[in-house]
Coordinates of C-alpha atoms and ligand atoms in Angstrom, one line a residue:
Chain A
M1 CA 55.9 -35.5 215.8
K2 CA 52.0 -36.4 217.4
I3 CA 52.3 -38.1 220.6
L4 CA 50.0 -39.4 223.1
V5 CA 49.6 -40.0 226.4
C6 CA 47.6 -42.6 228.1
I7 CA 46.4 -41.5 231.3
S8 CA 45.1 -43.6 234.4
Q9 CA 43.7 -41.8 236.8
T10 CA 43.9 -43.8 240.8
P11 CA 43.3 -43.7 244.2
D12 CA 45.9 -41.8 246.3
T13 CA 49.1 -43.3 247.1
T14 CA 47.8 -43.3 251.3
A15 CA 44.3 -43.9 250.0
K16 CA 42.3 -46.1 252.6
I17 CA 41.0 -48.4 250.4
S18 CA 37.4 -50.5 251.0
F19 CA 34.9 -52.2 248.6
T20 CA 31.5 -51.8 248.4
P21 CA 30.0 -54.7 251.8
D22 CA 28.8 -57.0 248.7
G23 CA 32.5 -57.1 247.6
A24 CA 32.2 -56.9 244.3
S25 CA 33.3 -53.7 243.6
F26 CA 35.6 -50.4 244.7
N27 CA 34.3 -47.9 246.9
P28 CA 35.4 -44.0 246.1
A29 CA 34.2 -43.2 248.9
G30 CA 36.0 -40.2 251.0
V31 CA 39.1 -41.2 248.3
Q32 CA 41.1 -39.0 246.6
F33 CA 41.7 -39.5 243.7
I34 CA 45.2 -38.6 241.3
M35 CA 46.9 -39.4 237.8
N36 CA 49.1 -42.4 238.6
P37 CA 52.5 -41.5 238.8
Y38 CA 53.9 -43.0 236.3
D39 CA 51.5 -42.2 234.0
E40 CA 51.8 -38.3 235.6
W41 CA 56.1 -37.9 235.9
Y42 CA 57.1 -40.1 233.4
A43 CA 54.6 -40.0 230.4
L44 CA 53.6 -37.0 230.3
V45 CA 56.6 -35.1 231.2
R46 CA 59.1 -37.0 228.7
A47 CA 55.9 -36.1 226.0
C48 CA 55.3 -33.0 227.2
E49 CA 60.1 -32.1 227.2
I50 CA 60.2 -34.1 223.4
R51 CA 57.4 -31.5 222.2
E52 CA 59.4 -28.8 224.0
A53 CA 63.1 -29.4 221.9
G54 CA 61.2 -30.3 218.7
G55 CA 57.3 -29.5 218.1
G56 CA 54.0 -31.5 218.1
T57 CA 51.5 -32.3 219.5
V58 CA 50.8 -33.7 222.5
V59 CA 47.3 -35.6 223.5
A60 CA 46.3 -37.3 226.5
L61 CA 43.9 -39.7 226.8
N62 CA 41.7 -40.5 229.5
V63 CA 39.1 -44.0 229.4
G64 CA 36.7 -43.0 232.4
P65 CA 33.8 -41.3 233.2
A66 CA 33.4 -37.3 233.6
A67 CA 34.5 -37.0 236.8
N68 CA 37.7 -38.0 235.8
E69 CA 37.9 -34.5 234.3
V70 CA 39.2 -32.8 236.5
T71 CA 42.9 -35.2 236.7
I72 CA 42.5 -34.2 232.0
R73 CA 43.0 -30.8 233.6
K74 CA 45.6 -31.2 235.2
A75 CA 47.3 -33.2 232.4
L76 CA 46.5 -30.8 230.6
A77 CA 47.9 -27.4 233.5
I78 CA 51.5 -30.2 233.4
G79 CA 51.4 -28.8 229.3
A80 CA 49.5 -31.5 227.1
D81 CA 48.0 -29.3 224.0
E82 CA 44.7 -31.5 223.8
A83 CA 43.3 -34.7 226.0
V84 CA 40.6 -36.5 224.6
R85 CA 38.3 -38.6 227.7
I86 CA 36.7 -42.0 225.9
D87 CA 33.6 -42.2 227.7
A88 CA 33.1 -45.3 229.9
D89 CA 34.4 -47.0 232.9
P90 CA 37.6 -48.3 233.0
S91 CA 36.5 -51.7 233.7
S92 CA 39.6 -53.7 232.6
A93 CA 43.0 -53.8 230.4
A94 CA 41.6 -55.4 227.6
F95 CA 38.6 -53.0 227.5
V96 CA 40.8 -49.8 227.8
A97 CA 43.2 -51.2 225.2
K98 CA 40.3 -51.5 222.8
Q99 CA 38.9 -47.8 223.5
V100 CA 43.3 -46.1 223.1
A101 CA 44.1 -48.4 219.9
E102 CA 40.4 -47.8 218.1
Y103 CA 40.7 -44.5 218.8
A104 CA 45.0 -43.9 217.9
K105 CA 44.3 -45.8 214.8
A106 CA 43.0 -42.6 212.7
E107 CA 45.6 -40.3 214.5
N108 CA 48.8 -41.5 213.1
F109 CA 50.6 -41.2 216.3
D110 CA 54.7 -41.4 216.6
L111 CA 55.0 -41.9 219.8
I112 CA 52.1 -43.7 222.2
F113 CA 53.1 -43.5 226.3
L114 CA 52.0 -44.6 229.2
G115 CA 52.6 -45.7 232.8
K116 CA 54.3 -48.5 233.4
E117 CA 51.9 -49.7 236.1
T118 CA 49.1 -48.3 237.5
I119 CA 49.1 -48.1 241.5
D120 CA 45.5 -49.9 241.6
Y121 CA 45.2 -52.4 239.0
N122 CA 48.8 -53.2 238.9
G123 CA 48.0 -54.8 235.8
S124 CA 51.1 -53.6 232.9
E125 CA 48.9 -55.2 230.3
V126 CA 47.1 -52.4 229.0
G127 CA 50.6 -51.4 226.7
A128 CA 51.5 -54.4 225.2
M129 CA 47.8 -54.9 224.7
V130 CA 47.4 -51.3 222.4
A131 CA 51.0 -51.7 220.8
E132 CA 49.4 -55.6 219.5
H133 CA 45.8 -54.0 218.2
L134 CA 48.4 -51.3 216.0
D135 CA 51.0 -53.9 215.2
L136 CA 53.9 -51.4 216.3
P137 CA 57.0 -52.3 218.6
Y138 CA 55.9 -52.0 222.0
I139 CA 59.3 -51.2 224.9
S140 CA 57.8 -51.8 228.7
N141 CA 60.0 -50.2 231.8
A142 CA 61.3 -47.6 229.6
S143 CA 63.6 -45.4 231.8
Q144 CA 65.6 -43.5 229.1
L145 CA 63.6 -42.7 225.1
H146 CA 66.4 -40.0 222.8
L147 CA 64.9 -39.1 219.7
N148 CA 67.1 -38.6 216.5
G149 CA 64.7 -37.8 213.5
N150 CA 62.9 -41.3 213.0
A151 CA 65.4 -43.7 215.1
A152 CA 64.8 -43.6 218.8
T153 CA 67.5 -45.2 220.9
L154 CA 65.5 -46.4 224.3
E155 CA 66.6 -48.2 227.8
R156 CA 64.7 -50.4 228.9
D157 CA 65.0 -52.0 233.1
I158 CA 65.0 -55.6 233.4
E159 CA 65.8 -58.1 235.9
G160 CA 69.5 -56.8 237.3
G161 CA 70.0 -54.7 234.3
V162 CA 69.5 -52.6 231.9
E163 CA 69.1 -53.4 227.9
V164 CA 69.7 -50.6 225.6
L165 CA 67.7 -50.7 222.0
E166 CA 67.0 -49.1 219.7
V167 CA 64.2 -48.9 217.2
A168 CA 62.7 -46.6 214.4
L169 CA 58.9 -44.1 215.5
P170 CA 56.1 -44.4 215.5
L171 CA 56.0 -47.3 218.8
V172 CA 54.4 -48.1 222.1
L173 CA 56.1 -47.3 225.0
S174 CA 54.9 -47.3 229.2
A175 CA 57.8 -45.2 231.2
A176 CA 59.2 -46.3 234.6
K177 CA 61.7 -43.6 237.1
G178 CA 65.0 -42.5 235.1
M179 CA 62.3 -41.2 232.3
A180 CA 62.1 -37.3 233.4
E181 CA 61.6 -35.7 236.6
Q182 CA 57.7 -34.6 238.0
R183 CA 56.8 -31.3 237.1
I184 CA 54.1 -29.2 239.5
P185 CA 52.0 -28.2 237.7
N186 CA 52.7 -23.5 237.8
M187 CA 50.0 -20.8 237.7
R188 CA 50.1 -20.0 234.1
G189 CA 49.8 -23.7 233.2
I190 CA 45.8 -24.0 235.7
M191 CA 44.7 -21.1 233.7
M192 CA 45.8 -22.5 229.9
A193 CA 44.5 -25.7 230.7
R194 CA 40.8 -24.4 231.2
S195 CA 40.3 -23.1 227.6
K196 CA 42.8 -26.2 225.6
P197 CA 39.8 -29.0 224.0
L198 CA 39.1 -31.8 225.2
K199 CA 37.7 -33.9 223.1
V200 CA 34.9 -37.2 224.7
V201 CA 34.3 -39.6 222.5
P202 CA 31.9 -42.4 223.3
P203 CA 33.7 -45.9 223.2
V204 CA 33.4 -48.4 221.4
A205 CA 32.0 -52.8 222.6
L206 CA 34.1 -55.9 223.7
D207 CA 33.2 -58.9 225.0
E208 CA 35.2 -59.1 227.9
P209 CA 37.2 -62.3 227.9
V210 CA 38.2 -61.5 232.3
K211 CA 34.9 -61.0 234.8
T212 CA 36.0 -59.3 238.1
I213 CA 34.2 -60.8 240.7
G214 CA 35.0 -59.7 244.0
F215 CA 37.7 -58.2 246.5
T216 CA 38.8 -59.3 249.7
L217 CA 41.2 -57.7 252.1
P218 CA 44.8 -59.4 252.5
P219 CA 44.2 -61.2 255.5
A220 CA 45.5 -58.3 258.9
K221 CA 49.3 -59.4 259.9
A222 CA 49.3 -61.2 263.7
G223 CA 51.2 -58.4 265.0
V224 CA 55.1 -58.0 265.6
R225 CA 57.1 -59.8 267.8
L226 CA 59.6 -57.1 269.7
V227 CA 63.1 -58.8 270.3
D228 CA 65.4 -57.4 272.9
P229 CA 68.2 -55.5 271.1
E230 CA 70.5 -57.4 273.1
Q231 CA 69.4 -61.1 271.8
M232 CA 70.4 -61.4 268.6
D233 CA 71.3 -64.7 268.8
E234 CA 67.3 -64.3 269.8
L235 CA 66.0 -63.2 266.3
V236 CA 68.3 -65.3 263.6
R237 CA 67.3 -68.9 266.1
L238 CA 63.6 -67.2 265.1
L239 CA 64.1 -66.1 261.9
H240 CA 65.9 -69.7 261.7
E241 CA 62.9 -72.0 263.9
E242 CA 59.4 -70.7 263.8
A243 CA 59.6 -68.4 260.9
K244 CA 62.1 -70.7 258.8
V245 CA 63.8 -68.2 256.7
I246 CA 66.5 -68.5 257.2
Chain B
M1 CA 47.2 -78.8 228.1
V2 CA 49.3 -75.7 229.7
L3 CA 51.5 -73.9 227.9
V4 CA 54.4 -72.5 229.9
Y5 CA 56.9 -70.5 228.3
A6 CA 60.4 -70.6 230.0
E7 CA 62.0 -67.6 229.4
S8 CA 66.0 -67.9 229.4
P9 CA 67.1 -64.7 228.7
G10 CA 70.5 -64.5 227.7
G11 CA 70.4 -68.2 227.2
Q12 CA 69.4 -68.6 230.6
F13 CA 67.4 -70.7 232.0
K14 CA 66.6 -68.9 235.4
K15 CA 64.7 -69.1 239.1
S16 CA 62.0 -68.0 237.2
A17 CA 61.6 -70.5 234.4
F18 CA 61.9 -73.4 236.9
E19 CA 58.7 -71.5 239.1
A20 CA 56.7 -71.0 235.5
V21 CA 57.3 -74.5 234.4
T22 CA 56.2 -75.9 238.5
Y23 CA 52.7 -73.6 238.6
G24 CA 52.0 -74.4 234.7
K25 CA 52.4 -78.1 235.8
K26 CA 50.2 -77.3 239.1
V27 CA 47.7 -76.4 237.2
A28 CA 48.2 -79.0 233.8
G29 CA 47.0 -81.1 237.3
L30 CA 44.0 -79.5 238.4
L31 CA 42.8 -79.5 234.9
G32 CA 43.6 -83.2 234.3
T33 CA 46.3 -82.2 230.7
S34 CA 49.6 -81.9 230.7
C35 CA 52.5 -79.0 230.7
V36 CA 54.2 -78.7 228.2
A37 CA 57.5 -75.7 227.8
V38 CA 58.3 -73.9 225.3
V39 CA 61.9 -72.0 224.7
L40 CA 62.5 -69.7 222.3
G41 CA 66.2 -68.8 221.2
A42 CA 69.3 -71.1 219.6
N43 CA 71.9 -70.4 222.0
A44 CA 69.1 -71.5 225.1
S45 CA 70.7 -74.4 226.1
G46 CA 69.9 -77.3 228.8
A47 CA 66.7 -76.8 227.8
G48 CA 64.7 -80.9 228.8
E49 CA 66.2 -80.0 232.7
L50 CA 62.6 -78.5 232.4
G51 CA 61.2 -82.0 232.9
R52 CA 62.6 -81.9 236.4
Y53 CA 59.5 -78.9 237.3
G54 CA 57.2 -80.8 235.8
A55 CA 57.1 -80.6 231.6
S56 CA 56.1 -83.8 229.9
R57 CA 57.1 -82.3 226.6
V58 CA 59.8 -79.1 225.6
V59 CA 59.7 -77.5 222.2
Q60 CA 62.2 -74.9 221.7
V61 CA 61.6 -72.8 218.7
A62 CA 65.8 -73.1 217.5
D63 CA 66.2 -69.3 216.0
A64 CA 68.7 -67.2 216.5
A65 CA 66.6 -64.7 215.5
L66 CA 65.0 -64.8 218.9
D67 CA 68.7 -64.1 220.5
H68 CA 67.6 -61.2 221.4
F69 CA 64.5 -59.7 223.0
D70 CA 61.8 -57.9 220.5
S71 CA 57.7 -58.4 222.7
Q72 CA 56.1 -58.6 218.6
V73 CA 58.6 -61.1 217.3
Y74 CA 58.0 -63.0 220.9
A75 CA 54.3 -63.1 221.0
A76 CA 54.5 -64.2 216.9
V77 CA 56.1 -67.2 217.4
L78 CA 54.1 -67.7 220.9
S79 CA 50.8 -67.1 220.1
A80 CA 51.9 -69.4 216.9
A81 CA 52.7 -72.0 219.0
A82 CA 50.1 -72.2 221.2
R83 CA 48.1 -72.4 218.2
E84 CA 49.8 -74.7 216.6
L85 CA 49.9 -77.2 220.0
Q86 CA 46.3 -76.3 220.6
A87 CA 47.1 -74.5 224.5
G88 CA 44.2 -74.0 226.7
V89 CA 46.2 -72.4 229.6
L90 CA 49.6 -69.9 228.6
I91 CA 51.7 -69.3 231.5
L92 CA 54.4 -66.7 231.5
N93 CA 56.3 -65.1 233.8
H94 CA 55.6 -61.9 235.7
T95 CA 59.1 -60.1 234.6
S96 CA 60.3 -57.7 232.2
G97 CA 60.0 -60.3 229.7
G98 CA 56.7 -61.1 230.1
K99 CA 54.9 -57.8 231.1
S100 CA 55.9 -57.2 227.5
I101 CA 53.8 -60.0 225.5
A102 CA 51.6 -61.0 227.9
G103 CA 49.1 -58.1 227.2
R104 CA 50.2 -59.0 223.1
L105 CA 49.1 -62.4 223.1
A106 CA 45.6 -61.4 224.9
V107 CA 45.0 -59.8 221.6
R108 CA 45.9 -62.4 219.3
L109 CA 44.7 -64.6 220.7
Q110 CA 41.6 -63.1 222.4
A111 CA 42.1 -65.0 225.2
G112 CA 42.0 -63.6 228.6
L113 CA 44.7 -62.7 231.1
V114 CA 44.9 -62.4 234.7
S115 CA 49.2 -61.2 235.0
G116 CA 50.4 -61.4 238.3
V117 CA 49.0 -63.9 240.2
N118 CA 50.2 -65.3 243.2
G119 CA 48.2 -68.3 243.8
L120 CA 46.1 -71.0 241.5
P121 CA 43.1 -70.3 240.0
V122 CA 40.1 -73.1 241.2
A123 CA 38.5 -74.1 237.2
S124 CA 34.6 -74.2 237.0
G125 CA 33.3 -75.5 234.1
T126 CA 35.0 -73.4 230.8
E127 CA 35.5 -70.5 233.6
L128 CA 39.4 -70.5 235.3
R129 CA 39.5 -68.5 238.5
V130 CA 42.3 -66.9 239.5
K131 CA 42.6 -64.2 242.6
K132 CA 45.8 -61.1 242.3
S133 CA 47.2 -58.7 244.7
V134 CA 46.2 -54.8 243.7
F135 CA 45.6 -51.7 245.1
S136 CA 49.6 -52.7 245.7
G137 CA 49.4 -55.4 248.4
K138 CA 46.4 -53.5 250.1
A139 CA 43.9 -55.9 248.9
V140 CA 43.1 -59.3 246.4
A141 CA 41.1 -59.1 243.6
E142 CA 39.0 -62.2 242.2
Y143 CA 38.5 -62.5 238.1
A144 CA 37.2 -65.3 236.5
I145 CA 39.1 -65.6 232.7
V146 CA 35.2 -66.7 230.5
S147 CA 37.5 -67.0 226.9
P148 CA 38.5 -70.7 225.7
V149 CA 42.5 -69.5 225.7
K150 CA 43.2 -68.2 229.1
I151 CA 46.3 -66.6 230.0
L152 CA 48.0 -66.0 233.3
S153 CA 51.4 -64.5 234.6
L154 CA 52.8 -64.9 238.2
T155 CA 54.6 -62.8 239.7
G156 CA 58.3 -64.3 241.0
N157 CA 58.7 -66.0 244.7
A158 CA 54.6 -67.2 244.6
V159 CA 55.9 -70.1 243.4
R160 CA 59.2 -72.6 245.0
P161 CA 60.7 -74.2 242.1
E162 CA 59.8 -78.8 243.1
A163 CA 61.5 -81.4 241.2
M164 CA 58.0 -83.7 239.8
G165 CA 59.9 -85.4 237.3
Q166 CA 63.0 -86.4 235.0
P167 CA 64.6 -84.3 232.2
V168 CA 63.2 -84.9 228.8
A169 CA 64.5 -84.7 225.3
V170 CA 64.1 -81.6 223.7
E171 CA 61.5 -81.1 220.2
P172 CA 62.4 -78.8 217.3
L173 CA 59.6 -77.0 216.9
A174 CA 58.7 -75.3 213.2
V175 CA 57.0 -72.1 213.7
P176 CA 57.6 -68.6 211.3
V177 CA 59.9 -66.3 212.8
P178 CA 58.7 -63.1 211.6
A179 CA 61.7 -59.5 211.3
A180 CA 62.9 -57.7 214.5
R181 CA 61.8 -54.1 214.3
V182 CA 63.4 -53.5 217.7
S183 CA 67.4 -54.2 217.7
V184 CA 68.9 -55.1 221.2
K185 CA 72.2 -53.1 220.9
S186 CA 73.3 -54.2 224.8
V187 CA 72.9 -55.5 228.3
K188 CA 74.5 -53.8 231.0
T189 CA 73.7 -55.4 234.3
I190 CA 74.2 -54.5 237.3
E191 CA 77.1 -57.0 238.8
G192 CA 77.0 -58.9 241.9
R193 CA 74.0 -60.5 243.7
V194 CA 70.8 -61.5 242.8
P195 CA 68.7 -59.1 241.2
L196 CA 65.9 -57.5 243.4
P197 CA 62.5 -59.6 242.4
E198 CA 64.8 -63.0 242.5
A199 CA 66.3 -61.9 245.8
E200 CA 65.1 -64.2 248.9
V201 CA 66.4 -62.1 251.2
V202 CA 66.5 -58.7 251.2
V203 CA 68.4 -56.4 253.6
S204 CA 67.4 -53.0 253.4
A205 CA 67.8 -49.3 254.8
G206 CA 66.5 -46.1 254.9
R207 CA 67.3 -42.6 256.0
G208 CA 67.4 -43.4 259.3
M209 CA 71.3 -44.5 258.1
K210 CA 71.9 -40.8 258.4
D211 CA 75.0 -40.7 256.1
P212 CA 76.0 -43.4 252.3
A213 CA 79.1 -43.5 253.9
N214 CA 77.6 -45.8 256.6
W215 CA 75.8 -48.0 254.7
G216 CA 78.9 -50.5 255.5
I217 CA 77.3 -52.5 257.8
V218 CA 74.4 -53.0 255.9
E219 CA 76.5 -54.2 253.2
D220 CA 78.1 -57.1 256.1
L221 CA 74.7 -58.0 257.1
A222 CA 73.5 -58.4 253.6
A223 CA 76.7 -60.6 252.9
A224 CA 76.1 -62.5 255.9
L225 CA 72.9 -63.4 254.9
E226 CA 73.7 -63.8 250.6
A227 CA 70.8 -61.3 250.8
T228 CA 71.1 -58.8 247.9
T229 CA 70.4 -54.7 249.3
A230 CA 67.9 -52.6 248.9
C231 CA 66.5 -48.6 250.2
S232 CA 63.6 -46.0 250.7
R233 CA 63.1 -43.9 247.9
P234 CA 64.5 -40.8 249.8
V235 CA 67.7 -42.3 250.3
A236 CA 68.0 -43.7 246.0
D237 CA 66.6 -39.7 245.2
S238 CA 69.1 -38.3 247.6
E239 CA 71.6 -40.5 245.4
W240 CA 73.0 -42.0 249.0
R241 CA 72.2 -45.2 247.0
P242 CA 71.9 -46.4 243.0
H243 CA 68.6 -46.0 241.6
H244 CA 68.2 -49.5 241.2
E245 CA 67.8 -50.0 244.5
H246 CA 64.7 -48.7 245.5
V247 CA 62.1 -50.4 246.5
G248 CA 58.0 -49.6 246.9
Q249 CA 55.5 -48.3 245.3
T250 CA 57.8 -45.6 243.0
G251 CA 60.5 -48.2 242.1
I252 CA 59.7 -51.7 242.2
A253 CA 57.5 -54.5 244.0
I254 CA 59.4 -57.7 245.7
R255 CA 58.2 -61.0 247.9
P256 CA 61.3 -61.9 248.4
N257 CA 61.0 -64.3 252.0
L258 CA 62.7 -62.6 254.1
Y259 CA 63.2 -58.5 254.4
I260 CA 64.9 -56.9 257.0
A261 CA 64.2 -53.2 257.0
I262 CA 66.9 -50.9 258.5
G263 CA 65.9 -47.3 260.3
I264 CA 62.9 -46.8 257.3
S265 CA 59.7 -45.5 258.6
G266 CA 56.8 -48.0 257.1
A267 CA 55.0 -44.7 254.7
I268 CA 52.7 -46.3 253.1
Q269 CA 53.8 -46.2 249.9
H270 CA 57.2 -48.1 251.0
L271 CA 55.5 -50.8 252.3
A272 CA 53.5 -50.9 249.0
G273 CA 56.0 -52.2 247.2
V274 CA 57.6 -54.6 250.0
N275 CA 53.9 -55.7 252.2
N276 CA 54.3 -59.3 249.8
S277 CA 57.4 -60.7 251.5
K278 CA 56.6 -63.2 253.6
V279 CA 58.6 -62.2 256.8
I280 CA 58.8 -58.8 257.5
V281 CA 61.7 -57.5 260.5
V282 CA 61.9 -54.0 261.4
I283 CA 65.1 -52.4 263.4
N284 CA 64.1 -48.6 264.1
K285 CA 64.7 -46.5 267.7
D286 CA 60.9 -45.7 267.6
P287 CA 58.4 -47.7 268.7
E288 CA 56.1 -45.9 267.2
A289 CA 56.8 -47.2 263.7
P290 CA 54.5 -46.8 261.7
F291 CA 56.4 -50.0 260.5
F292 CA 56.0 -52.0 263.4
K293 CA 52.6 -52.3 262.0
A294 CA 53.5 -54.4 258.6
A295 CA 56.4 -56.6 260.9
D296 CA 56.7 -60.1 261.7
Y297 CA 59.8 -59.0 263.9
G298 CA 60.8 -56.0 265.6
V299 CA 64.2 -54.6 266.9
V300 CA 63.0 -51.3 268.7
G301 CA 66.9 -49.2 269.2
D302 CA 69.7 -47.8 267.8
L303 CA 70.9 -49.7 264.5
F304 CA 74.6 -48.6 264.8
D305 CA 74.5 -50.7 268.1
V306 CA 72.0 -53.3 266.7
V307 CA 73.2 -53.8 263.4
P308 CA 75.5 -55.1 263.7
R309 CA 75.1 -57.9 266.3
L310 CA 73.1 -59.3 264.1
T311 CA 75.3 -59.6 261.6
E312 CA 77.3 -61.2 264.5
A313 CA 74.4 -63.4 265.4
V314 CA 73.8 -64.3 261.7
R315 CA 77.8 -64.9 261.8
K316 CA 78.0 -67.1 264.2
F317 CA 74.7 -69.2 262.9
K318 CA 76.1 -69.3 259.8
A319 CA 78.9 -71.0 261.2
A320 CA 78.0 -73.5 262.9
H321 CA 75.0 -75.1 260.1
Ligands
FAD401 C1 53.7 -40.9 245.6 C2 55.0 -41.0 246.0 C3 55.4 -42.1 246.1 C4 56.1 -42.7 247.6 N1 56.9 -43.9 246.5 C5 57.8 -44.7 246.9 C6 58.8 -45.5 247.1 O1 58.3 -46.3 245.9 N2 59.6 -46.4 248.2 C7 59.6 -45.4 249.7 O2 60.2 -46.3 249.8 N3 59.2 -43.6 249.3 C8 57.9 -44.0 248.7 N4 57.8 -42.4 249.2 C9 57.9 -41.3 250.2 C10 57.7 -42.3 250.9 O3 55.8 -41.9 251.4 C11 58.6 -41.9 252.3 O4 59.0 -40.2 252.5 C12 59.8 -42.9 252.6 O5 59.3 -43.7 252.4 C13 60.5 -42.4 254.1 O6 61.6 -43.3 253.9 P1 62.8 -43.0 255.4 O7 61.9 -44.4 255.7 O8 63.7 -44.0 254.5 O9 63.0 -42.7 255.5 P2 62.2 -40.8 257.2 O10 60.5 -41.5 257.6 O11 63.0 -40.5 257.2 O12 62.5 -42.9 257.9 C14 63.3 -43.3 259.1 C15 63.0 -44.0 259.7 O13 64.4 -44.0 260.4 C16 65.1 -44.4 261.5 N5 65.9 -43.7 262.3 C17 66.4 -43.1 263.0 N6 68.2 -43.1 263.5 C18 67.7 -44.8 263.9 C19 68.7 -44.8 264.4 N7 70.1 -44.5 264.6 N8 68.7 -46.1 264.8 C20 67.4 -47.2 264.2 N9 66.7 -46.1 263.0 C21 66.0 -45.0 263.4 C22 63.5 -43.0 261.9 O14 62.9 -43.3 263.3 C23 62.7 -43.3 261.2 O15 61.5 -44.1 261.2 C24 56.7 -42.2 248.1 C25 55.4 -40.9 248.2 C26 54.7 -40.2 247.7 C27 54.2 -39.5 248.6

């Protein structure tokens, strides 16, 4: 089994978000970066479990600059066998998907994992784009994956329920909660990660169909209005007359 | 022309489809063009009603093979429809279905995609500029789509469905439907109230509840408000409540009109999933709880007293209105 896991690097969940003074780009100063939680906890761990059960290779792929190698080494410490870094700024979903597909098309992966979204740009776009580039089935928001030879059974979270489906490998899937349990890398994993192969690949060009204009911070809340705990009729009145939500 | 994919999971049109058509009509108005809705599947009934929300035409690819979802098949059919009808802008919902196909359509149509938008775009020359919430609600990004074909996917509850027209006759559309590779074996639905992503009122509770046996007061408040229940992550992790109720950065992101948080501290990862709610009410005994900073209304008090009192007040209000 040959498995590709796409990992993205994002600001830590508690990071204070700020932008350059012209608002054109994200300001990384003082920000702690992590592996996108969906990629790490669910996609990567499930990929490792499948390899542990049936053999094979797990390749972790990141599109990003050399500074991302800390995150890539963490993926190796958690259990990926080898890693690939496409040496480019991950400027858009379209660009990242193009790089992943370009790399994957010569490699014949059985499974291509992503997280269900990244916690920075929240797009949920890359997986479907990769699948289309490679003409493969795509299962988004997958919370379960079981393999029986070449046949995969999956559960996919949909609004108000779960879809149970079957599909033959190869396929692309995005992983959601339920797929696996978070793993903390141990000392042995961290040591081994240092000597695992990390290949650097140049990017391919893409004519960007979407350009980023800039960023702003959302307007601050006016401040909380406190209501006396004895006065719940008053709260209901406010919600009806002032907020108009009931 | 603006083409809206009006989704009909299980053959039913839901609020998401009406939101997308309403949004599509407004985008069409901005661009001085018309809004056409496309419907997939043989069992989608009542498609003509989409005319009420602003579709001047409704076309249906009534092939039974489309009654089950496969993103590859749907993307092939929708892109064929977009080409056939010469759509300049394609609109989808940012739902489980939309997320599975929007990226595929972007590749097929060589189109720029901005997903999860929550407001109207602005036309600037041949570009379309549009904003969306990023960094889990901590910032707003503005993008310009520069490709000839443009795709937008719309966040749930961001636009209110508006009646702006009349029902129309549904026109059949013949496009090739490729064979599916994914087979849907079953759909397990969660019984009860409106699914969280679609809910307009959400009552959510956290570790301050102390014990799963105490959830009766939360259920009562939710019932009085016809709300959907949610919970914080530790509550789902300790199996006090089902996982599908978990909201936040690692759970579901929601944007109801009203979010009532009971005994939840308001950690940044929790806020990431709920801070786009229109109005937030926080009930917490600790006046220093971080959630109060993100709240519109707050009640500092013991939830075991406050929640039953609030439920009583809601019941009284509902009986009088
Ligand atoms: C990477 C990462 C991702 C995460 N993702 C999520 C996520 O998606 N969703 C999420 O919710 N969390 C998430 N968390 C966890 C988050 O950081 C918090 O730990 C969690 O939200 C706390 O849950 P809580 O508010 O229910 O519990 P607590 O923080 O324990 O808060 C309980 C609150 O109840 C109040 N209280 C207690 N008793 C009473 C009473 N009798 N009356 C009134 N108030 C009372 C307390 O004052 C307190 O404010 C994540 C954490 C990490 C590190």
